Short mmCIF file of C-alpha atoms and ligand atoms in Angstrom, two decimals:
data_model
loop_
_atom_site.label_atom_id
_atom_site.label_comp_id
_atom_site.label_asym_id
_atom_site.label_seq_id
_atom_site.Cartn_x
_atom_site.Cartn_y
_atom_site.Cartn_z
CA MET T 1 0.00 0.00 0.00
CA LYS T 2 1.33 3.41 -0.93
CA LYS T 3 1.68 5.93 1.89
CA GLN T 4 -0.55 8.97 1.53
CA VAL T 5 1.59 12.08 1.57
CA ALA T 6 0.78 15.77 1.89
CA VAL T 7 3.21 18.50 0.87
CA LEU T 8 3.30 21.93 2.51
CA ILE T 9 4.64 24.81 0.43
CA SER T 10 4.93 28.59 0.47
CA GLY T 11 6.35 29.42 -2.95
CA ARG T 12 7.97 28.16 -6.14
CA GLY T 13 7.42 24.47 -5.40
CA SER T 14 10.32 22.98 -7.34
CA ASN T 15 10.83 20.37 -4.61
CA LEU T 16 7.10 19.64 -4.72
CA GLN T 17 7.58 19.06 -8.46
CA SER T 18 10.39 16.59 -7.83
CA LEU T 19 8.12 14.65 -5.46
CA ILE T 20 5.24 14.75 -7.95
CA ASP T 21 7.54 13.45 -10.69
CA ALA T 22 8.99 10.69 -8.49
CA ALA T 23 5.54 9.61 -7.32
CA ARG T 24 4.57 8.88 -10.94
CA ALA T 25 6.76 5.78 -10.88
CA PRO T 26 4.57 2.73 -10.26
CA ASP T 27 6.99 1.40 -7.64
CA PHE T 28 7.23 4.67 -5.67
CA PRO T 29 5.89 3.90 -2.18
CA ALA T 30 4.04 7.19 -1.70
CA ARG T 31 1.17 9.04 -3.31
CA ILE T 32 0.65 12.78 -2.95
CA VAL T 33 -2.93 13.33 -1.81
CA LEU T 34 -2.84 17.01 -0.84
CA VAL T 35 -0.78 20.17 -1.28
CA ILE T 36 -1.27 22.99 1.23
CA SER T 37 0.09 26.48 0.71
CA ASN T 38 -0.06 29.28 3.26
CA ARG T 39 0.19 31.78 0.40
CA GLU T 40 -2.39 32.12 -2.33
CA ASP T 41 0.24 33.31 -4.83
CA ALA T 42 2.54 30.29 -4.42
CA ALA T 43 3.60 29.08 -7.88
CA GLY T 44 3.61 25.54 -6.54
CA LEU T 45 -0.20 25.57 -6.41
CA GLN T 46 -0.24 25.53 -10.21
CA ARG T 47 2.10 22.54 -10.21
CA ALA T 48 -0.39 20.63 -8.02
CA LYS T 49 -3.26 21.64 -10.28
CA THR T 50 -1.39 20.56 -13.42
CA ALA T 51 -0.70 17.19 -11.80
CA GLY T 52 -4.35 16.79 -10.75
CA ILE T 53 -3.53 16.84 -7.05
CA ALA T 54 -5.92 18.39 -4.53
CA ALA T 55 -4.57 21.69 -3.24
CA CYS T 56 -5.78 24.21 -0.72
CA ILE T 57 -4.70 27.50 0.79
CA VAL T 58 -4.52 27.79 4.56
CA SER T 59 -3.54 31.36 5.26
CA HIS T 60 -1.54 32.14 8.37
CA ARG T 61 -2.71 35.77 8.36
CA GLY T 62 -4.70 37.12 11.30
CA LYS T 63 -4.55 33.96 13.40
CA THR T 64 -2.34 32.54 16.09
CA ARG T 65 0.25 29.91 15.18
CA GLU T 66 -1.80 27.34 17.08
CA ALA T 67 -5.00 28.21 15.16
CA PHE T 68 -3.15 28.11 11.84
CA ASP T 69 -1.60 24.75 12.67
CA ALA T 70 -4.94 23.35 13.85
CA GLU T 71 -6.50 24.30 10.52
CA MET T 72 -3.71 22.57 8.62
CA ASP T 73 -3.90 19.56 10.87
CA ALA T 74 -7.63 19.22 10.17
CA ALA T 75 -7.03 19.45 6.40
CA LEU T 76 -4.24 16.87 6.58
CA ARG T 77 -6.33 14.42 8.57
CA ALA T 78 -9.39 14.95 6.34
CA ALA T 79 -7.21 14.07 3.33
CA GLY T 80 -5.97 10.92 5.05
CA ALA T 81 -2.35 12.06 5.06
CA GLU T 82 0.05 9.64 6.72
CA LEU T 83 3.26 11.57 6.04
CA VAL T 84 3.84 15.30 5.61
CA CYS T 85 6.67 16.83 3.59
CA LEU T 86 7.64 20.47 4.11
CA ALA T 87 8.99 21.77 0.81
CA GLY T 88 9.93 25.43 0.98
CA PHE T 89 7.31 25.95 3.67
CA MET T 90 8.21 29.23 5.33
CA ARG T 91 6.27 29.09 8.61
CA ILE T 92 7.54 27.80 11.93
CA LEU T 93 5.24 25.08 13.23
CA SER T 94 4.01 24.90 16.82
CA ASP T 95 5.41 22.26 19.15
CA GLY T 96 1.95 20.68 19.36
CA PHE T 97 1.69 20.23 15.60
CA VAL T 98 5.22 18.85 15.36
CA ARG T 99 4.58 16.39 18.20
CA GLY T 100 1.28 15.31 16.58
CA TRP T 101 3.17 14.36 13.39
CA GLU T 102 6.32 13.09 15.10
CA GLY T 103 8.24 10.69 12.88
CA ARG T 104 5.91 11.44 9.99
CA LEU T 105 7.03 15.00 9.23
CA LEU T 106 9.98 15.70 6.91
CA ASN T 107 11.72 18.89 5.79
CA ILE T 108 14.37 19.69 3.21
CA HIS T 109 17.04 22.23 4.07
CA PRO T 110 19.67 23.56 1.64
CA SER T 111 22.77 22.97 3.79
CA LEU T 112 24.77 20.16 5.24
CA LEU T 113 22.98 20.09 8.61
CA PRO T 114 23.75 20.65 11.44
CA ASP T 115 25.70 23.46 9.75
CA PHE T 116 23.88 26.58 8.58
CA LYS T 117 20.43 26.12 10.04
CA GLY T 118 17.90 28.90 9.47
CA THR T 119 17.65 31.42 6.65
CA ARG T 120 20.09 33.16 4.23
CA VAL T 121 21.87 29.83 4.03
CA HIS T 122 23.85 30.28 0.82
CA GLU T 123 24.96 33.82 1.75
CA ARG T 124 26.22 32.58 5.10
CA VAL T 125 27.97 29.57 3.52
CA LEU T 126 29.86 31.90 1.17
CA GLU T 127 30.68 34.33 3.99
CA ALA T 128 32.10 31.44 6.01
CA GLY T 129 34.40 30.44 3.15
CA VAL T 130 33.76 26.70 3.49
CA SER T 131 34.62 24.37 0.60
CA HIS T 132 31.39 22.38 0.70
CA SER T 133 27.73 22.90 1.32
CA GLY T 134 24.95 20.41 0.72
CA ALA T 135 21.34 19.45 1.11
CA SER T 136 19.65 17.58 3.95
CA VAL T 137 16.29 15.91 4.49
CA HIS T 138 15.45 15.53 8.16
CA PHE T 139 12.66 14.57 10.51
CA VAL T 140 11.11 17.73 11.94
CA VAL T 141 11.45 18.33 15.69
CA PRO T 142 10.32 21.42 17.59
CA GLU T 143 13.77 23.07 17.35
CA LEU T 144 14.24 24.65 13.90
CA ASP T 145 16.27 22.58 11.39
CA ALA T 146 17.57 20.42 14.25
CA GLY T 147 15.85 17.09 13.57
CA PRO T 148 17.63 13.82 12.81
CA VAL T 149 18.89 13.61 9.24
CA VAL T 150 17.36 10.96 6.94
CA ALA T 151 19.56 11.71 3.91
CA GLN T 152 22.10 14.30 2.92
CA GLU T 153 24.50 14.99 0.10
CA LYS T 154 27.56 17.23 -0.15
CA VAL T 155 27.77 19.92 -2.83
CA PRO T 156 31.06 21.70 -3.65
CA VAL T 157 31.36 25.45 -3.30
CA HIS T 158 33.18 26.85 -6.34
CA PRO T 159 35.43 29.91 -6.38
CA GLY T 160 33.42 32.87 -7.62
CA ASP T 161 30.11 31.34 -6.51
CA THR T 162 27.28 33.74 -5.81
CA PRO T 163 24.38 32.84 -3.50
CA GLU T 164 22.37 32.24 -6.68
CA SER T 165 24.89 29.94 -8.39
CA LEU T 166 25.36 27.95 -5.18
CA ALA T 167 21.60 27.76 -4.60
CA ALA T 168 21.10 26.36 -8.10
CA ARG T 169 23.77 23.67 -7.59
CA VAL T 170 22.27 22.70 -4.23
CA LEU T 171 18.73 22.73 -5.61
CA ALA T 172 19.62 20.20 -8.31
CA VAL T 173 20.73 17.86 -5.53
CA GLU T 174 17.63 18.61 -3.43
CA HIS T 175 15.48 17.44 -6.32
CA ARG T 176 16.88 13.92 -6.20
CA LEU T 177 17.49 13.79 -2.45
CA TYR T 178 13.92 14.51 -1.32
CA PRO T 179 12.27 11.72 -3.34
CA ALA T 180 15.01 9.31 -2.20
CA ALA T 181 14.51 10.24 1.46
CA LEU T 182 10.72 10.07 1.19
CA ARG T 183 11.08 6.62 -0.34
CA LEU T 184 13.16 5.44 2.66
CA VAL T 185 10.63 6.75 5.19
CA ALA T 186 7.55 5.61 3.25
CA GLU T 187 9.01 2.10 2.98
CA GLY T 188 9.74 2.09 6.70
CA LYS T 189 13.48 1.68 6.07
CA VAL T 190 14.30 4.76 8.15
CA ARG T 191 12.26 5.83 11.14
CA LEU T 192 12.46 8.23 14.03
CA GLU T 193 13.13 6.44 17.32
CA LYS T 194 13.94 8.17 20.61
CA GLY T 195 15.20 11.24 18.77
CA PHE T 196 17.37 9.36 16.28
CA ALA T 197 16.85 8.42 12.65
CA VAL T 198 17.35 4.65 12.66
CA LEU T 199 17.69 2.15 9.85
CA ALA T 200 15.26 -0.75 9.90
CA ASP T 201 16.80 -4.19 10.53
C1 GRF J 301 14.64 24.95 -1.16
O1 GRF J 301 15.97 25.36 -1.33
C2 GRF J 301 14.46 24.27 0.17
O2 GRF J 301 15.58 23.55 0.57
C3 GRF J 301 14.25 25.43 1.09
O3 GRF J 301 13.49 26.36 0.36
C4 GRF J 301 13.69 26.15 -1.02
C5 GRF J 301 12.34 25.88 -1.61
O4 GRF J 301 12.36 25.81 -3.01
N1 GRF J 301 13.65 24.98 2.33
P1 GRF J 301 11.10 25.26 -3.80
O5 GRF J 301 9.90 26.07 -3.36
O6 GRF J 301 10.96 23.81 -3.48
O7 GRF J 301 11.43 25.49 -5.25
#
């Protein structure tokens, strides 16, 4: 049985697209049943529509974080979601929501975690002068970008890189890493146990 997956977005949705494309393979263990955007102008909503996937807008405006999260939670449960993928979702989730989806909530971050958590990642990587960056998919825990890593891949930083050129190189890796990580979790090969990402026996 394929796992029912929901994807949360706020913008462009290129990672959503990589998941949509991967999920077309008959042997992919997950099916995208819902896309939620907190912004009505997110380009990713069109990607969902084109793919024939149910999509809805849950705006964060004018409500508390808890109320916003409760609305998303209700939409996720109504759609029968079993796993949730954050893909360029730009809101911080409440502890209650994160705990409610513990072990079933993934995020992609454009750095080699635990390095460079947070925002302005590529700018900060270049400022630091490191030779490598990367992409990471991790289980979401209440602390931002701090959850156990499911999969990650190194990406070289080239001399003369700009935040844009580095972002593009990292993004190309993100697009294969997220489907691969989702596959591992959906197949039960990696799971969250006592705060660690563990491989199944
Ligand atoms: C990606 O770089 C992702 O790692 C980060 O935000 C960006 C989203 O891009 N969290 P997209 O909306 O998936 O194109």
